[in-house]
Amino acid sequence: LLVESHWGLGCILFALGDYAAAHVHLEQAIAFYQPHHHKALISLNPADARPSAVAYDACCLWCLGYPDQALRRSEEALTLARELDPPFTLGDVLSYGCCQLHVMRRDALALKESAEELLRNPIWWLKGTLHRGEAVAMLGQLQEGMAQMREGIAAFHAIGARTLLSGTLGCLAVAQAKAGQPQEGLTTLAEALDLVAETEEHHWEAELHRLRGELLLAQSGEGKAQANLQAERCFQQAIEVARRQQARSWELRATTSLARLWQSQGRVDEARQMLAKIYGWFSEGFDSADLVQARTLLEELSS
């Protein structure tokens, strides 16, 4: 029962955006886990606690700023799930330890591969639909991706499920902006932020504020100075949320966006100092997309 309690708390705290506390509880679930005990509880929860806890912990570690450890946790969770082989547990790990992690990492190919395996699982096809839509949109197939995301979102609403839906709405908003519809994307982001406020599921909150800033900058027409000011506020809000959550990866991404805006305004020294501080915190993951982008921008700001 201690395993079940720590596991449940870890999953809930992750969704609330309290990654440090979630990590502690998930580690406790893993430490207390004994297979012969958990089999007696399988009727209460169809997912096996250990691979599920490891999968959620992978997402926590990425948010907290440990991208390499997160990938290792993801691989560990998938190995454990394949060894056990119950369809619900494998789907749980593919959904959270793989697809959710790859969305955050912006690894479209890995996301597509995991999503397509998830689609073959009859219990998890709906999450597979959502994640495949995210993946193909990232790969440039915008109309197909948006159609699949909308299909999944509509199906989620039909059954009253909303868990982590704000992240998919964020991905849909990005696809809409890339398709030349930034205003539609901003409307989608407003829906996502309303969902955060209603459910208190803060996992994607920092990224949603960052994306709103990026889409405000993407709008064409007059009022560029006003758009810049609004975007800066969004980036600052994203950084504030990320810091409150100790979410270094979300903070790095939002800081990179703000530094890029400041660079365009000639505020090069401020941008470099701010970005160098958060980049210097990291001790791993230097080949990940976010750290590569941050390092490239730092080099530009230093030249």
Short mmCIF file of N, CA, C and O in Angstrom, two decimals, residues 96-160:
data_model
loop_
_atom_site.label_atom_id
_atom_site.label_comp_id
_atom_site.label_asym_id
_atom_site.label_seq_id
_atom_site.Cartn_x
_atom_site.Cartn_y
_atom_site.Cartn_z
N TYR A 96 3.41 7.96 -21.07
CA TYR A 96 4.02 8.95 -20.19
C TYR A 96 5.55 8.91 -20.22
O TYR A 96 6.20 9.96 -20.31
N GLY A 97 6.12 7.71 -20.18
CA GLY A 97 7.58 7.62 -20.15
C GLY A 97 8.23 7.81 -21.49
O GLY A 97 9.44 8.09 -21.57
N CYS A 98 7.45 7.69 -22.58
CA CYS A 98 8.00 7.86 -23.93
C CYS A 98 7.37 9.07 -24.63
O CYS A 98 8.02 10.08 -24.84
N CYS A 99 6.08 8.96 -24.98
CA CYS A 99 5.46 10.05 -25.75
C CYS A 99 5.52 11.39 -25.02
O CYS A 99 5.93 12.40 -25.60
N GLN A 100 5.10 11.40 -23.76
CA GLN A 100 5.10 12.66 -23.01
C GLN A 100 6.51 13.24 -22.93
O GLN A 100 6.72 14.45 -23.10
N LEU A 101 7.49 12.39 -22.68
CA LEU A 101 8.87 12.85 -22.59
C LEU A 101 9.35 13.39 -23.93
O LEU A 101 9.98 14.45 -24.00
N HIS A 102 9.05 12.68 -25.01
CA HIS A 102 9.53 13.11 -26.33
C HIS A 102 8.86 14.39 -26.80
O HIS A 102 9.46 15.19 -27.54
N VAL A 103 7.60 14.61 -26.40
CA VAL A 103 6.95 15.89 -26.70
C VAL A 103 7.72 17.02 -26.04
O VAL A 103 8.02 18.05 -26.66
N MET A 104 8.04 16.85 -24.76
CA MET A 104 8.77 17.88 -24.04
C MET A 104 10.16 18.10 -24.64
O MET A 104 10.63 19.23 -24.74
N ARG A 105 10.81 17.01 -25.06
CA ARG A 105 12.14 17.10 -25.66
C ARG A 105 12.10 17.62 -27.09
O ARG A 105 13.12 17.95 -27.67
N ARG A 106 10.92 17.65 -27.68
CA ARG A 106 10.72 18.05 -29.08
C ARG A 106 11.45 17.11 -30.03
O ARG A 106 12.00 17.53 -31.05
N ASP A 107 11.43 15.82 -29.70
CA ASP A 107 12.03 14.79 -30.55
C ASP A 107 10.90 14.14 -31.35
O ASP A 107 10.27 13.17 -30.91
N ALA A 108 10.64 14.68 -32.55
CA ALA A 108 9.46 14.27 -33.31
C ALA A 108 9.54 12.82 -33.78
O ALA A 108 8.53 12.10 -33.78
N LEU A 109 10.71 12.37 -34.19
CA LEU A 109 10.84 11.00 -34.70
C LEU A 109 10.60 9.98 -33.60
O LEU A 109 9.88 8.99 -33.79
N ALA A 110 11.22 10.20 -32.44
CA ALA A 110 11.01 9.29 -31.31
C ALA A 110 9.55 9.32 -30.86
O ALA A 110 8.96 8.28 -30.51
N LEU A 111 8.95 10.50 -30.88
CA LEU A 111 7.54 10.65 -30.50
C LEU A 111 6.65 9.86 -31.46
O LEU A 111 5.75 9.14 -31.03
N LYS A 112 6.89 9.98 -32.76
CA LYS A 112 6.07 9.28 -33.76
C LYS A 112 6.18 7.77 -33.59
O LYS A 112 5.18 7.05 -33.65
N GLU A 113 7.39 7.28 -33.37
CA GLU A 113 7.59 5.84 -33.20
C GLU A 113 6.81 5.32 -31.98
O GLU A 113 6.12 4.29 -32.06
N SER A 114 6.93 6.02 -30.85
CA SER A 114 6.22 5.59 -29.65
C SER A 114 4.71 5.73 -29.81
O SER A 114 3.94 4.88 -29.34
N ALA A 115 4.26 6.80 -30.46
CA ALA A 115 2.82 7.02 -30.65
C ALA A 115 2.21 5.94 -31.52
O ALA A 115 1.08 5.48 -31.27
N GLU A 116 2.93 5.53 -32.56
CA GLU A 116 2.38 4.51 -33.45
C GLU A 116 2.31 3.15 -32.76
O GLU A 116 1.38 2.37 -33.01
N GLU A 117 3.25 2.86 -31.87
CA GLU A 117 3.13 1.64 -31.08
C GLU A 117 1.95 1.76 -30.11
O GLU A 117 1.20 0.79 -29.89
N LEU A 118 1.76 2.93 -29.55
CA LEU A 118 0.64 3.16 -28.63
C LEU A 118 -0.70 2.99 -29.36
O LEU A 118 -1.67 2.46 -28.79
N LEU A 119 -0.76 3.41 -30.61
CA LEU A 119 -1.99 3.27 -31.40
C LEU A 119 -2.40 1.81 -31.59
O LEU A 119 -3.58 1.51 -31.76
N ARG A 120 -1.42 0.92 -31.56
CA ARG A 120 -1.72 -0.51 -31.74
C ARG A 120 -2.24 -1.16 -30.45
O ARG A 120 -2.61 -2.33 -30.46
N ASN A 121 -2.25 -0.39 -29.37
CA ASN A 121 -2.75 -0.87 -28.09
C ASN A 121 -4.21 -0.43 -27.96
O ASN A 121 -4.50 0.76 -27.85
N PRO A 122 -5.16 -1.37 -27.99
CA PRO A 122 -6.58 -0.99 -28.02
C PRO A 122 -7.03 -0.19 -26.81
O PRO A 122 -8.02 0.54 -26.88
N ILE A 123 -6.30 -0.32 -25.70
CA ILE A 123 -6.68 0.43 -24.50
C ILE A 123 -6.22 1.87 -24.57
O ILE A 123 -6.83 2.77 -24.00
N TRP A 124 -5.13 2.12 -25.31
CA TRP A 124 -4.48 3.43 -25.30
C TRP A 124 -4.54 4.14 -26.66
O TRP A 124 -3.80 5.10 -26.89
N TRP A 125 -5.43 3.70 -27.56
CA TRP A 125 -5.42 4.27 -28.91
C TRP A 125 -5.70 5.77 -28.91
O TRP A 125 -5.19 6.51 -29.77
N LEU A 126 -6.51 6.23 -27.95
CA LEU A 126 -6.85 7.66 -27.94
C LEU A 126 -5.61 8.51 -27.66
O LEU A 126 -5.36 9.51 -28.36
N LYS A 127 -4.81 8.12 -26.66
CA LYS A 127 -3.57 8.87 -26.41
C LYS A 127 -2.62 8.73 -27.59
O LYS A 127 -1.89 9.67 -27.94
N GLY A 128 -2.64 7.56 -28.25
CA GLY A 128 -1.81 7.39 -29.43
C GLY A 128 -2.19 8.34 -30.54
O GLY A 128 -1.33 8.89 -31.24
N THR A 129 -3.49 8.57 -30.70
CA THR A 129 -3.98 9.51 -31.72
C THR A 129 -3.47 10.92 -31.44
O THR A 129 -2.98 11.62 -32.34
N LEU A 130 -3.60 11.35 -30.19
CA LEU A 130 -3.14 12.68 -29.82
C LEU A 130 -1.64 12.84 -30.08
O LEU A 130 -1.20 13.81 -30.70
N HIS A 131 -0.86 11.86 -29.62
CA HIS A 131 0.60 11.99 -29.72
C HIS A 131 1.09 11.84 -31.16
O HIS A 131 2.06 12.49 -31.55
N ARG A 132 0.43 11.00 -31.96
CA ARG A 132 0.85 10.90 -33.36
C ARG A 132 0.57 12.21 -34.08
O ARG A 132 1.35 12.67 -34.91
N GLY A 133 -0.56 12.84 -33.76
CA GLY A 133 -0.85 14.14 -34.34
C GLY A 133 0.20 15.17 -33.99
O GLY A 133 0.64 15.97 -34.85
N GLU A 134 0.63 15.16 -32.74
CA GLU A 134 1.70 16.08 -32.33
C GLU A 134 2.98 15.82 -33.13
O GLU A 134 3.65 16.74 -33.59
N ALA A 135 3.30 14.53 -33.31
CA ALA A 135 4.54 14.15 -33.98
C ALA A 135 4.54 14.56 -35.45
O ALA A 135 5.50 15.17 -35.94
N VAL A 136 3.47 14.23 -36.17
CA VAL A 136 3.48 14.52 -37.61
C VAL A 136 3.42 16.02 -37.85
O VAL A 136 3.98 16.52 -38.84
N ALA A 137 2.78 16.77 -36.95
CA ALA A 137 2.79 18.23 -37.08
C ALA A 137 4.21 18.76 -36.89
O ALA A 137 4.65 19.65 -37.62
N MET A 138 4.94 18.23 -35.90
CA MET A 138 6.34 18.63 -35.69
C MET A 138 7.18 18.33 -36.92
O MET A 138 8.13 19.06 -37.23
N LEU A 139 6.83 17.25 -37.63
CA LEU A 139 7.60 16.84 -38.81
C LEU A 139 7.19 17.60 -40.07
O LEU A 139 7.71 17.33 -41.15
N GLY A 140 6.24 18.53 -39.94
CA GLY A 140 5.88 19.38 -41.06
C GLY A 140 4.60 19.01 -41.77
O GLY A 140 4.14 19.72 -42.66
N GLN A 141 3.97 17.90 -41.39
CA GLN A 141 2.70 17.50 -41.99
C GLN A 141 1.58 18.15 -41.17
O GLN A 141 0.88 17.50 -40.39
N LEU A 142 1.45 19.44 -41.37
CA LEU A 142 0.63 20.25 -40.46
C LEU A 142 -0.84 19.89 -40.50
O LEU A 142 -1.48 19.75 -39.45
N GLN A 143 -1.42 19.75 -41.70
CA GLN A 143 -2.85 19.50 -41.79
C GLN A 143 -3.22 18.14 -41.20
O GLN A 143 -4.19 18.01 -40.45
N GLU A 144 -2.42 17.12 -41.51
CA GLU A 144 -2.67 15.79 -40.95
C GLU A 144 -2.51 15.81 -39.43
O GLU A 144 -3.33 15.25 -38.70
N GLY A 145 -1.46 16.48 -38.98
CA GLY A 145 -1.23 16.54 -37.55
C GLY A 145 -2.33 17.27 -36.81
O GLY A 145 -2.81 16.81 -35.76
N MET A 146 -2.76 18.41 -37.35
CA MET A 146 -3.82 19.17 -36.69
C MET A 146 -5.13 18.38 -36.68
O MET A 146 -5.86 18.40 -35.69
N ALA A 147 -5.41 17.67 -37.77
CA ALA A 147 -6.63 16.87 -37.84
C ALA A 147 -6.63 15.78 -36.77
O ALA A 147 -7.64 15.55 -36.10
N GLN A 148 -5.48 15.11 -36.60
CA GLN A 148 -5.40 14.06 -35.60
C GLN A 148 -5.49 14.61 -34.18
O GLN A 148 -6.15 14.02 -33.31
N MET A 149 -4.84 15.74 -33.94
CA MET A 149 -4.93 16.34 -32.62
C MET A 149 -6.37 16.76 -32.31
O MET A 149 -6.88 16.51 -31.21
N ARG A 150 -7.05 17.36 -33.28
CA ARG A 150 -8.45 17.76 -33.06
C ARG A 150 -9.33 16.55 -32.81
O ARG A 150 -10.24 16.58 -31.97
N GLU A 151 -9.08 15.47 -33.56
CA GLU A 151 -9.85 14.24 -33.37
C GLU A 151 -9.67 13.72 -31.94
O GLU A 151 -10.64 13.35 -31.26
N GLY A 152 -8.42 13.69 -31.49
CA GLY A 152 -8.14 13.21 -30.14
C GLY A 152 -8.72 14.11 -29.07
O GLY A 152 -9.28 13.63 -28.07
N ILE A 153 -8.60 15.42 -29.26
CA ILE A 153 -9.13 16.38 -28.28
C ILE A 153 -10.64 16.24 -28.17
O ILE A 153 -11.21 16.23 -27.07
N ALA A 154 -11.32 16.11 -29.32
CA ALA A 154 -12.78 15.96 -29.32
C ALA A 154 -13.19 14.68 -28.60
O ALA A 154 -14.16 14.67 -27.82
N ALA A 155 -12.44 13.60 -28.84
CA ALA A 155 -12.74 12.33 -28.17
C ALA A 155 -12.51 12.43 -26.67
O ALA A 155 -13.28 11.87 -25.88
N PHE A 156 -11.46 13.15 -26.28
CA PHE A 156 -11.20 13.36 -24.85
C PHE A 156 -12.37 14.10 -24.20
O PHE A 156 -12.86 13.72 -23.13
N HIS A 157 -12.82 15.18 -24.85
CA HIS A 157 -13.94 15.95 -24.30
C HIS A 157 -15.19 15.08 -24.21
O HIS A 157 -15.96 15.19 -23.25
N ALA A 158 -15.39 14.20 -25.19
CA ALA A 158 -16.61 13.38 -25.24
C ALA A 158 -16.70 12.44 -24.05
O ALA A 158 -17.80 12.12 -23.58
N ILE A 159 -15.55 11.99 -23.54
CA ILE A 159 -15.57 11.06 -22.40
C ILE A 159 -15.24 11.77 -21.08
O ILE A 159 -15.11 11.13 -20.04
N GLY A 160 -15.08 13.09 -21.14
CA GLY A 160 -14.83 13.85 -19.92
C GLY A 160 -13.42 13.75 -19.39
O GLY A 160 -13.17 14.03 -18.22
#
